[in-house]
mmCIF file of C-alpha atoms in Angstrom:
data_model
loop_
_atom_site.group_PDB
_atom_site.id
_atom_site.type_symbol
_atom_site.label_atom_id
_atom_site.label_comp_id
_atom_site.label_asym_id
_atom_site.label_seq_id
_atom_site.Cartn_x
_atom_site.Cartn_y
_atom_site.Cartn_z
ATOM 1 C CA UNK A 1 80.507 168.611 74.301
ATOM 2 C CA UNK A 2 80.230 165.645 76.544
ATOM 3 C CA UNK A 3 79.775 162.053 75.122
ATOM 4 C CA UNK A 4 76.475 161.694 76.603
ATOM 5 C CA UNK A 5 75.105 164.801 75.053
ATOM 6 C CA UNK A 6 76.831 163.780 71.590
ATOM 7 C CA UNK A 7 75.124 160.287 71.903
ATOM 8 C CA UNK A 8 71.720 161.921 72.668
ATOM 9 C CA UNK A 9 72.078 164.278 69.516
ATOM 10 C CA UNK A 10 72.940 161.426 67.294
ATOM 11 C CA UNK A 11 70.010 159.266 68.632
ATOM 12 C CA UNK A 12 67.742 162.357 67.942
ATOM 13 C CA UNK A 13 68.679 162.779 64.369
ATOM 14 C CA UNK A 14 69.115 159.028 63.568
ATOM 15 C CA UNK A 15 65.740 158.733 61.727
ATOM 16 C CA UNK A 16 66.862 161.565 59.336
ATOM 17 C CA UNK A 17 70.144 159.686 58.501
ATOM 18 C CA UNK A 18 70.313 156.996 55.693
ATOM 19 C CA UNK A 19 70.071 153.349 56.651
ATOM 20 C CA UNK A 20 73.751 152.808 56.634
ATOM 21 C CA UNK A 21 74.417 155.717 58.829
ATOM 22 C CA UNK A 22 71.617 154.488 61.276
ATOM 23 C CA UNK A 23 73.278 151.194 61.459
ATOM 24 C CA UNK A 24 76.616 152.758 62.193
ATOM 25 C CA UNK A 25 75.144 154.938 64.968
ATOM 26 C CA UNK A 26 73.409 151.935 66.559
ATOM 27 C CA UNK A 27 76.622 149.854 66.374
ATOM 28 C CA UNK A 28 78.368 152.703 68.232
ATOM 29 C CA UNK A 29 75.615 152.979 70.730
ATOM 30 C CA UNK A 30 75.504 149.469 71.998
ATOM 31 C CA UNK A 31 78.539 149.592 74.408
ATOM 32 C CA UNK A 32 77.572 153.258 75.460
ATOM 33 C CA UNK A 33 73.919 152.188 76.243
ATOM 34 C CA UNK A 34 75.039 149.354 78.364
ATOM 35 C CA UNK A 35 77.158 151.661 80.303
ATOM 36 C CA UNK A 36 74.424 153.815 81.435
ATOM 37 C CA UNK A 37 72.328 150.992 82.994
ATOM 38 C CA UNK A 38 72.811 150.564 86.820
ATOM 39 C CA UNK A 39 75.668 148.577 87.936
ATOM 40 C CA UNK A 40 74.474 146.030 90.376
ATOM 41 C CA UNK A 41 76.702 143.617 92.203
ATOM 42 C CA UNK A 42 75.603 139.965 91.609
ATOM 43 C CA UNK A 43 76.612 136.576 93.203
ATOM 44 C CA UNK A 44 76.913 133.210 91.606
ATOM 45 C CA UNK A 45 74.968 130.390 93.204
ATOM 46 C CA UNK A 46 77.613 127.702 93.961
ATOM 47 C CA UNK A 47 78.450 124.927 96.275
ATOM 48 C CA UNK A 48 79.683 125.518 99.777
ATOM 49 C CA UNK A 49 80.649 123.676 102.846
ATOM 50 C CA UNK A 50 78.152 124.686 105.295
ATOM 51 C CA UNK A 51 77.849 123.934 109.056
ATOM 52 C CA UNK A 52 74.911 124.233 111.269
ATOM 53 C CA UNK A 53 76.202 125.404 114.767
ATOM 54 C CA UNK A 54 74.186 125.888 117.913
ATOM 55 C CA UNK A 55 75.796 128.210 120.427
ATOM 56 C CA UNK A 56 74.907 127.475 124.034
ATOM 57 C CA UNK A 57 76.297 127.738 127.538
ATOM 58 C CA UNK A 58 75.961 126.175 131.015
ATOM 59 C CA UNK A 59 77.894 124.896 134.046
ATOM 60 C CA UNK A 60 80.559 122.105 134.470
ATOM 61 C CA UNK A 61 79.165 119.106 136.493
ATOM 62 C CA UNK A 62 80.136 115.533 137.293
ATOM 63 C CA UNK A 63 78.951 112.960 134.802
ATOM 64 C CA UNK A 64 78.083 110.687 137.870
ATOM 65 C CA UNK A 65 78.752 111.468 141.541
ATOM 66 C CA UNK A 66 79.081 108.518 144.005
ATOM 67 C CA UNK A 67 78.204 109.214 147.475
ATOM 68 C CA UNK A 68 80.200 107.114 150.101
ATOM 69 C CA UNK A 69 78.492 106.210 153.436
ATOM 70 C CA UNK A 70 79.542 103.928 156.268
ATOM 71 C CA UNK A 71 78.147 100.398 156.191
ATOM 72 C CA UNK A 72 78.641 100.142 159.923
ATOM 73 C CA UNK A 73 77.027 102.568 162.176
ATOM 74 C CA UNK A 74 77.660 103.669 165.658
ATOM 75 C CA UNK A 75 81.595 103.364 165.683
ATOM 76 C CA UNK A 76 83.821 106.339 166.186
ATOM 77 C CA UNK A 77 86.145 107.258 163.132
ATOM 78 C CA UNK A 78 89.648 106.465 163.989
ATOM 79 C CA UNK A 79 91.555 107.280 160.623
ATOM 80 C CA UNK A 80 91.017 109.346 157.433
ATOM 81 C CA UNK A 81 93.363 108.389 154.511
ATOM 82 C CA UNK A 82 92.350 110.577 151.687
ATOM 83 C CA UNK A 83 91.284 114.298 151.164
ATOM 84 C CA UNK A 84 89.410 116.411 148.588
ATOM 85 C CA UNK A 85 91.063 116.260 145.133
ATOM 86 C CA UNK A 86 92.700 112.812 145.651
ATOM 87 C CA UNK A 87 92.387 110.256 142.862
ATOM 88 C CA UNK A 88 91.370 106.860 144.267
ATOM 89 C CA UNK A 89 90.996 103.465 142.828
ATOM 90 C CA UNK A 90 88.183 101.066 143.219
ATOM 91 C CA UNK A 91 88.385 99.201 146.554
ATOM 92 C CA UNK A 92 90.957 101.824 147.988
ATOM 93 C CA UNK A 93 90.386 102.284 151.841
ATOM 94 C CA UNK A 94 89.353 105.931 152.451
ATOM 95 C CA UNK A 95 88.866 105.733 156.332
ATOM 96 C CA UNK A 96 89.075 103.378 159.103
ATOM 97 C CA UNK A 97 86.361 102.970 162.085
ATOM 98 C CA UNK A 98 87.099 101.787 165.475
ATOM 99 C CA UNK A 99 87.077 97.943 165.863
ATOM 100 C CA UNK A 100 87.017 97.651 169.596
ATOM 101 C CA UNK A 101 83.249 97.031 170.227
ATOM 102 C CA UNK A 102 83.227 94.554 167.211
ATOM 103 C CA UNK A 103 86.159 92.620 168.660
ATOM 104 C CA UNK A 104 84.392 92.013 171.866
ATOM 105 C CA UNK A 105 81.342 90.863 169.950
ATOM 106 C CA UNK A 106 83.505 88.656 168.006
ATOM 107 C CA UNK A 107 84.878 87.063 171.012
ATOM 108 C CA UNK A 108 81.425 86.504 172.632
ATOM 109 C CA UNK A 109 80.062 84.989 169.333
ATOM 110 C CA UNK A 110 83.097 82.647 169.257
ATOM 111 C CA UNK A 111 82.260 81.491 172.858
ATOM 112 C CA UNK A 112 78.601 80.913 171.849
ATOM 113 C CA UNK A 113 79.831 78.857 168.738
ATOM 114 C CA UNK A 114 81.970 76.747 171.000
ATOM 115 C CA UNK A 115 78.823 76.267 173.490
ATOM 116 C CA UNK A 116 76.661 75.224 170.457
ATOM 117 C CA UNK A 117 79.192 72.577 169.354
ATOM 118 C CA UNK A 118 79.296 71.151 172.958
ATOM 119 C CA UNK A 119 75.549 71.172 173.135
ATOM 120 C CA UNK A 120 75.372 69.110 169.902
ATOM 121 C CA UNK A 121 77.739 66.554 171.160
ATOM 122 C CA UNK A 122 75.635 66.152 174.244
ATOM 123 C CA UNK A 123 72.538 66.019 172.254
ATOM 124 C CA UNK A 124 74.123 63.186 170.149
ATOM 125 C CA UNK A 125 75.132 61.214 173.121
ATOM 126 C CA UNK A 126 71.619 61.551 174.574
ATOM 127 C CA UNK A 127 70.066 60.302 171.273
ATOM 128 C CA UNK A 128 72.410 57.251 171.288
ATOM 129 C CA UNK A 129 71.333 56.477 174.944
ATOM 130 C CA UNK A 130 67.587 56.864 174.279
ATOM 131 C CA UNK A 131 67.726 54.752 171.095
ATOM 132 C CA UNK A 132 69.620 51.968 173.213
ATOM 133 C CA UNK A 133 66.999 52.111 175.727
ATOM 134 C CA UNK A 134 64.307 51.959 173.181
ATOM 135 C CA UNK A 135 65.741 49.020 171.507
ATOM 136 C CA UNK A 136 65.881 47.032 174.954
ATOM 137 C CA UNK A 137 62.595 48.081 176.072
ATOM 138 C CA UNK A 138 61.223 46.910 172.530
ATOM 139 C CA UNK A 139 62.874 43.473 173.088
ATOM 140 C CA UNK A 140 61.552 43.044 176.481
ATOM 141 C CA UNK A 141 58.018 43.913 175.232
ATOM 142 C CA UNK A 142 58.335 41.415 172.445
ATOM 143 C CA UNK A 143 59.409 38.506 174.860
ATOM 144 C CA UNK A 144 56.807 39.363 177.425
ATOM 145 C CA UNK A 145 54.054 39.241 174.628
ATOM 146 C CA UNK A 146 55.253 35.754 173.572
ATOM 147 C CA UNK A 147 55.379 34.443 177.137
ATOM 148 C CA UNK A 148 51.818 35.778 177.731
ATOM 149 C CA UNK A 149 50.575 34.053 174.435
ATOM 150 C CA UNK A 150 52.189 30.828 176.078
ATOM 151 C CA UNK A 151 50.442 31.551 179.353
ATOM 152 C CA UNK A 152 53.633 31.868 181.443
ATOM 153 C CA UNK A 153 53.526 35.532 181.813
ATOM 154 C CA UNK A 154 50.767 37.473 183.629
ATOM 155 C CA UNK A 155 48.917 40.384 181.577
ATOM 156 C CA UNK A 156 50.141 42.979 183.819
ATOM 157 C CA UNK A 157 53.842 42.177 183.015
ATOM 158 C CA UNK A 158 52.936 42.315 179.511
ATOM 159 C CA UNK A 159 51.140 45.643 179.771
ATOM 160 C CA UNK A 160 54.278 47.111 181.738
ATOM 161 C CA UNK A 161 56.716 45.971 178.992
ATOM 162 C CA UNK A 162 54.639 47.541 176.321
ATOM 163 C CA UNK A 163 54.393 50.858 178.260
ATOM 164 C CA UNK A 164 58.147 50.897 178.681
ATOM 165 C CA UNK A 165 58.680 50.540 175.015
ATOM 166 C CA UNK A 166 56.257 53.457 174.162
ATOM 167 C CA UNK A 167 58.059 55.628 176.820
ATOM 168 C CA UNK A 168 61.437 54.765 175.228
ATOM 169 C CA UNK A 169 60.206 55.818 171.731
ATOM 170 C CA UNK A 170 59.133 59.089 173.153
ATOM 171 C CA UNK A 171 62.560 59.709 174.717
ATOM 172 C CA UNK A 172 64.057 58.846 171.398
ATOM 173 C CA UNK A 173 61.835 61.311 169.806
ATOM 174 C CA UNK A 174 62.683 64.073 172.413
ATOM 175 C CA UNK A 175 66.469 63.416 172.046
ATOM 176 C CA UNK A 176 66.167 63.830 168.259
ATOM 177 C CA UNK A 177 64.394 67.116 168.667
ATOM 178 C CA UNK A 178 67.036 68.250 171.131
ATOM 179 C CA UNK A 179 69.901 67.261 168.711
ATOM 180 C CA UNK A 180 67.973 69.398 165.959
ATOM 181 C CA UNK A 181 67.771 72.263 168.368
ATOM 182 C CA UNK A 182 71.361 72.173 169.265
ATOM 183 C CA UNK A 183 72.324 72.219 165.454
ATOM 184 C CA UNK A 184 70.154 75.147 164.977
ATOM 185 C CA UNK A 185 71.996 77.056 167.800
ATOM 186 C CA UNK A 186 75.306 76.044 166.089
ATOM 187 C CA UNK A 187 74.070 77.562 162.695
ATOM 188 C CA UNK A 188 72.884 80.712 164.690
ATOM 189 C CA UNK A 189 76.249 81.005 166.453
ATOM 190 C CA UNK A 190 78.188 80.648 163.164
ATOM 191 C CA UNK A 191 75.827 83.274 161.417
ATOM 192 C CA UNK A 192 76.580 85.548 164.240
ATOM 193 C CA UNK A 193 80.222 85.125 164.075
ATOM 194 C CA UNK A 194 80.206 85.823 160.222
ATOM 195 C CA UNK A 195 77.986 88.873 160.831
ATOM 196 C CA UNK A 196 80.712 90.120 163.113
ATOM 197 C CA UNK A 197 83.417 89.274 160.650
ATOM 198 C CA UNK A 198 81.593 91.256 158.026
ATOM 199 C CA UNK A 199 81.053 94.256 160.214
ATOM 200 C CA UNK A 200 84.808 94.143 161.057
ATOM 201 C CA UNK A 201 85.697 94.169 157.335
ATOM 202 C CA UNK A 202 83.220 97.192 156.729
ATOM 203 C CA UNK A 203 85.161 99.155 159.352
ATOM 204 C CA UNK A 204 87.363 100.018 156.462
ATOM 205 C CA UNK A 205 85.429 102.416 154.321
ATOM 206 C CA UNK A 206 86.421 101.623 150.764
ATOM 207 C CA UNK A 207 85.772 103.440 147.546
ATOM 208 C CA UNK A 208 83.082 101.800 145.436
ATOM 209 C CA UNK A 209 84.449 103.160 142.206
ATOM 210 C CA UNK A 210 87.576 104.731 140.774
ATOM 211 C CA UNK A 211 87.571 108.514 140.467
ATOM 212 C CA UNK A 212 88.242 111.795 142.283
ATOM 213 C CA UNK A 213 87.307 112.877 145.803
ATOM 214 C CA UNK A 214 85.199 116.102 145.406
ATOM 215 C CA UNK A 215 83.759 116.327 148.864
ATOM 216 C CA UNK A 216 84.653 114.995 152.438
ATOM 217 C CA UNK A 217 82.403 115.485 155.443
ATOM 218 C CA UNK A 218 84.056 112.887 157.456
ATOM 219 C CA UNK A 219 85.951 114.050 160.713
ATOM 220 C CA UNK A 220 88.236 112.037 163.145
ATOM 221 C CA UNK A 221 86.264 111.058 166.257
ATOM 222 C CA UNK A 222 82.830 111.588 164.601
ATOM 223 C CA UNK A 223 80.291 108.594 165.215
ATOM 224 C CA UNK A 224 79.708 106.957 161.893
ATOM 225 C CA UNK A 225 76.128 107.128 160.529
ATOM 226 C CA UNK A 226 74.364 106.662 157.225
ATOM 227 C CA UNK A 227 71.918 109.591 158.018
ATOM 228 C CA UNK A 228 72.755 113.044 156.935
ATOM 229 C CA UNK A 229 75.728 113.819 154.659
ATOM 230 C CA UNK A 230 77.853 111.182 153.226
ATOM 231 C CA UNK A 231 81.370 110.657 154.371
ATOM 232 C CA UNK A 232 82.769 111.219 150.866
ATOM 233 C CA UNK A 233 81.699 112.130 147.277
ATOM 234 C CA UNK A 234 83.644 110.590 144.352
ATOM 235 C CA UNK A 235 83.386 111.635 140.737
ATOM 236 C CA UNK A 236 83.452 108.498 139.009
ATOM 237 C CA UNK A 237 86.512 108.349 136.694
ATOM 238 C CA UNK A 238 86.858 111.910 137.306
ATOM 239 C CA UNK A 239 84.561 112.451 134.094
ATOM 240 C CA UNK A 240 82.987 115.891 133.792
ATOM 241 C CA UNK A 241 80.297 117.192 131.387
ATOM 242 C CA UNK A 242 78.869 120.367 130.522
ATOM 243 C CA UNK A 243 75.068 120.820 131.278
ATOM 244 C CA UNK A 244 74.037 123.316 128.771
ATOM 245 C CA UNK A 245 70.766 125.193 128.514
ATOM 246 C CA UNK A 246 69.410 125.088 124.807
ATOM 247 C CA UNK A 247 66.526 127.217 123.311
ATOM 248 C CA UNK A 248 63.521 125.172 122.526
ATOM 249 C CA UNK A 249 63.729 125.791 118.778
ATOM 250 C CA UNK A 250 67.237 124.431 118.786
ATOM 251 C CA UNK A 251 66.705 121.523 120.960
ATOM 252 C CA UNK A 252 65.036 119.433 118.152
ATOM 253 C CA UNK A 253 68.216 119.694 115.897
ATOM 254 C CA UNK A 254 70.306 118.034 118.595
ATOM 255 C CA UNK A 255 71.231 114.351 118.866
ATOM 256 C CA UNK A 256 73.573 112.195 120.886
ATOM 257 C CA UNK A 257 76.991 111.898 119.317
ATOM 258 C CA UNK A 258 77.177 115.282 117.778
ATOM 259 C CA UNK A 259 80.682 117.078 118.376
ATOM 260 C CA UNK A 260 81.133 120.219 120.299
ATOM 261 C CA UNK A 261 83.845 122.974 121.036
ATOM 262 C CA UNK A 262 84.095 123.997 124.659
ATOM 263 C CA UNK A 263 85.261 127.462 125.723
ATOM 264 C CA UNK A 264 85.802 128.693 129.304
ATOM 265 C CA UNK A 265 86.816 132.061 130.714
ATOM 266 C CA UNK A 266 90.402 132.006 131.641
ATOM 267 C CA UNK A 267 91.234 128.871 129.950
ATOM 268 C CA UNK A 268 93.491 128.860 127.174
ATOM 269 C CA UNK A 269 92.604 126.835 123.914
ATOM 270 C CA UNK A 270 89.494 124.964 123.118
ATOM 271 C CA UNK A 271 88.281 121.694 124.412
ATOM 272 C CA UNK A 272 86.546 118.973 122.360
ATOM 273 C CA UNK A 273 83.345 117.290 123.491
ATOM 274 C CA UNK A 274 80.447 114.929 122.517
ATOM 275 C CA UNK A 275 76.699 115.380 123.148
ATOM 276 C CA UNK A 276 75.836 112.587 125.434
ATOM 277 C CA UNK A 277 72.224 113.167 126.306
ATOM 278 C CA UNK A 278 69.419 115.484 125.445
ATOM 279 C CA UNK A 279 67.049 115.606 128.279
ATOM 280 C CA UNK A 280 63.452 114.894 127.325
ATOM 281 C CA UNK A 281 61.956 117.700 129.285
ATOM 282 C CA UNK A 282 61.668 121.370 128.750
ATOM 283 C CA UNK A 283 61.534 124.031 131.560
ATOM 284 C CA UNK A 284 57.904 125.348 131.286
ATOM 285 C CA UNK A 285 58.971 128.807 132.583
ATOM 286 C CA UNK A 286 62.242 129.495 130.740
ATOM 287 C CA UNK A 287 61.435 127.316 127.684
ATOM 288 C CA UNK A 288 64.800 125.884 127.843
ATOM 289 C CA UNK A 289 66.057 122.428 127.448
ATOM 290 C CA UNK A 290 69.088 120.776 128.768
ATOM 291 C CA UNK A 291 71.995 119.079 126.804
ATOM 292 C CA UNK A 292 74.658 116.954 128.449
ATOM 293 C CA UNK A 293 78.114 117.304 126.780
ATOM 294 C CA UNK A 294 80.939 115.034 127.899
ATOM 295 C CA UNK A 295 84.441 116.492 127.891
ATOM 296 C CA UNK A 296 86.553 114.283 125.687
ATOM 297 C CA UNK A 297 90.113 115.249 126.821
ATOM 298 C CA UNK A 298 91.366 115.330 130.446
ATOM 299 C CA UNK A 299 91.961 118.900 131.550
ATOM 300 C CA UNK A 300 92.940 119.668 135.036
ATOM 301 C CA UNK A 301 91.972 123.348 134.778
ATOM 302 C CA UNK A 302 88.307 122.190 134.744
ATOM 303 C CA UNK A 303 86.113 122.433 137.800
ATOM 304 C CA UNK A 304 82.646 121.561 138.635
ATOM 305 C CA UNK A 305 80.495 124.860 138.646
ATOM 306 C CA UNK A 306 82.582 126.654 135.926
ATOM 307 C CA UNK A 307 80.707 128.463 133.383
ATOM 308 C CA UNK A 308 81.612 127.174 129.785
ATOM 309 C CA UNK A 309 80.348 128.203 126.311
ATOM 310 C CA UNK A 310 79.832 125.499 123.711
ATOM 311 C CA UNK A 311 79.480 125.347 120.001
ATOM 312 C CA UNK A 312 77.620 122.287 118.946
ATOM 313 C CA UNK A 313 78.003 121.067 115.399
ATOM 314 C CA UNK A 314 74.450 119.932 114.586
ATOM 315 C CA UNK A 315 74.921 119.365 110.940
ATOM 316 C CA UNK A 316 77.336 119.736 108.038
ATOM 317 C CA UNK A 317 76.830 119.258 104.422
ATOM 318 C CA UNK A 318 77.853 120.538 100.859
ATOM 319 C CA UNK A 319 74.954 122.495 99.313
ATOM 320 C CA UNK A 320 73.993 125.356 97.033
ATOM 321 C CA UNK A 321 74.516 128.705 98.929
ATOM 322 C CA UNK A 322 74.260 132.463 98.457
ATOM 323 C CA UNK A 323 75.130 135.248 100.709
ATOM 324 C CA UNK A 324 72.819 136.220 103.581
ATOM 325 C CA UNK A 325 72.186 139.641 101.953
ATOM 326 C CA UNK A 326 70.788 138.102 98.794
ATOM 327 C CA UNK A 327 67.680 136.742 100.862
ATOM 328 C CA UNK A 328 64.785 138.884 100.933
ATOM 329 C CA UNK A 329 61.584 138.440 102.707
ATOM 330 C CA UNK A 330 58.010 138.320 101.284
ATOM 331 C CA UNK A 331 54.555 137.599 102.759
ATOM 332 C CA UNK A 332 55.020 134.133 100.936
ATOM 333 C CA UNK A 333 58.503 133.492 102.369
ATOM 334 C CA UNK A 334 62.002 133.852 101.448
ATOM 335 C CA UNK A 335 62.986 135.142 97.903
ATOM 336 C CA UNK A 336 65.953 136.323 95.867
ATOM 337 C CA UNK A 337 66.447 138.601 93.064
ATOM 338 C CA UNK A 338 67.824 136.353 90.059
ATOM 339 C CA UNK A 339 69.371 138.000 86.993
ATOM 340 C CA UNK A 340 68.793 136.293 83.698
ATOM 341 C CA UNK A 341 70.134 138.006 80.438
ATOM 342 C CA UNK A 342 70.366 141.170 82.391
ATOM 343 C CA UNK A 343 66.725 141.212 83.603
ATOM 344 C CA UNK A 344 65.877 141.048 87.221
ATOM 345 C CA UNK A 345 63.196 138.553 88.364
ATOM 346 C CA UNK A 346 61.986 137.661 91.919
ATOM 347 C CA UNK A 347 62.254 133.962 92.660
ATOM 348 C CA UNK A 348 60.848 132.162 95.866
ATOM 349 C CA UNK A 349 63.338 129.941 97.590
ATOM 350 C CA UNK A 350 63.563 127.688 100.595
ATOM 351 C CA UNK A 351 66.639 127.963 102.898
ATOM 352 C CA UNK A 352 68.578 125.761 105.107
ATOM 353 C CA UNK A 353 71.645 125.969 107.086
ATOM 354 C CA UNK A 354 73.007 129.457 107.897
ATOM 355 C CA UNK A 355 76.663 129.503 108.219
ATOM 356 C CA UNK A 356 78.442 132.865 108.673
ATOM 357 C CA UNK A 357 77.498 135.103 105.703
ATOM 358 C CA UNK A 358 76.138 132.260 103.633
ATOM 359 C CA UNK A 359 72.660 130.711 103.494
ATOM 360 C CA UNK A 360 71.906 127.186 102.050
ATOM 361 C CA UNK A 361 69.224 127.157 99.174
ATOM 362 C CA UNK A 362 67.368 123.942 99.218
ATOM 363 C CA UNK A 363 64.809 124.828 96.591
ATOM 364 C CA UNK A 364 64.276 127.503 93.917
ATOM 365 C CA UNK A 365 67.756 127.940 92.423
ATOM 366 C CA UNK A 366 70.305 126.041 90.253
ATOM 367 C CA UNK A 367 74.029 126.016 90.565
ATOM 368 C CA UNK A 368 75.430 128.916 88.378
ATOM 369 C CA UNK A 369 72.453 131.228 88.692
ATOM 370 C CA UNK A 370 73.188 134.991 89.112
ATOM 371 C CA UNK A 371 71.462 136.677 92.142
ATOM 372 C CA UNK A 372 71.661 140.308 93.305
ATOM 373 C CA UNK A 373 74.038 140.308 96.225
ATOM 374 C CA UNK A 374 71.729 142.830 98.143
ATOM 375 C CA UNK A 375 68.346 141.799 97.431
ATOM 376 C CA UNK A 376 65.777 144.413 96.845
ATOM 377 C CA UNK A 377 68.047 147.390 97.780
ATOM 378 C CA UNK A 378 67.998 149.177 94.386
ATOM 379 C CA UNK A 379 66.187 146.866 91.807
ATOM 380 C CA UNK A 380 62.688 145.594 91.191
ATOM 381 C CA UNK A 381 61.365 142.717 89.250
ATOM 382 C CA UNK A 382 61.685 143.473 85.561
ATOM 383 C CA UNK A 383 64.657 146.060 85.797
ATOM 384 C CA UNK A 384 67.399 145.665 83.229
ATOM 385 C CA UNK A 385 70.745 146.032 84.939
ATOM 386 C CA UNK A 386 74.349 145.869 84.214
ATOM 387 C CA UNK A 387 75.520 142.703 86.384
ATOM 388 C CA UNK A 388 78.809 143.041 88.333
ATOM 389 C CA UNK A 389 80.232 139.859 89.636
ATOM 390 C CA UNK A 390 80.930 139.974 93.119
ATOM 391 C CA UNK A 391 84.106 138.475 94.682
ATOM 392 C CA UNK A 392 83.844 134.709 94.893
ATOM 393 C CA UNK A 393 81.935 133.940 98.266
ATOM 394 C CA UNK A 394 81.260 130.216 97.841
ATOM 395 C CA UNK A 395 83.147 127.264 96.721
#
């Protein structure tokens, strides 16, 4: 006869046995009775190192692109000294424009400067002559006035001397204004010469920043103009970033400074990056936001326009955790089946970070509690079970 049938028979006749025999049967029944309870796998609530990761993707672009346009227009392009892909330093000459027309303008400006200096010398001489004439006319007027007062000079002579003195004062004023005009012409000629020198220096198109040439639109013989496409496009310091599209629900968990791992198709290994900027706007159509992740290490295999996947580490902490399968769903929220003294009870919990097969428990459980590994699959609240410890899943 099978052990279970024997146990059933003993239990059936136990009330008819003496008290000592009943105790013996009960003592033998304890392990057997436990063995018939359903064996349910349980997990221990413990501490685990959890990481909140956000998976996203996007295209590689330059952190900052600098457009280089000619500062002198209307001159043909004589030389091109760099090409696409070249690394350049700040101030390096990229192209040279023709200087022929500007050299002629410089010669003309130099001649105008010399003429202005000569005009100043003439104006100064005229002023000295006018001042001398004025002084003499004033002395004559003064003597004539005294003689008229003494009665030895006619009134007409006194009037003529006074008129000559006034006329001499006017000539001095005119000579002074002529000198100021000549000085203004000199300043204008000097400014024109300086402007020509500046334009001549700008015939050398220089890199405003250090970086890599990513585009070159300039061609030999073309007339330099600031309109249209720039002559060159430089990536400042050759710095690249990933412009990743992030779901609206994940965007609020991002913050500048968070670390990220970057993976590109066809590129071996993983690159490290840092979240530089979370753009404040969300696309109203796609409901996606934009995160900009700078690439920390130099990698020559990266190109602008490449598609790259990123894993952003939004948060990391050591917290209580249970297997994902232990979390059930109720109208009131998440819950687990906790086992206390072999009896199952439903407990409402609040969850946090989900990392792999583990979920953070922020409220509802304590360290060391036992929970049914697969919540609600085979048990209900109030059931008595035989808990079977699961392999350690948390630290």
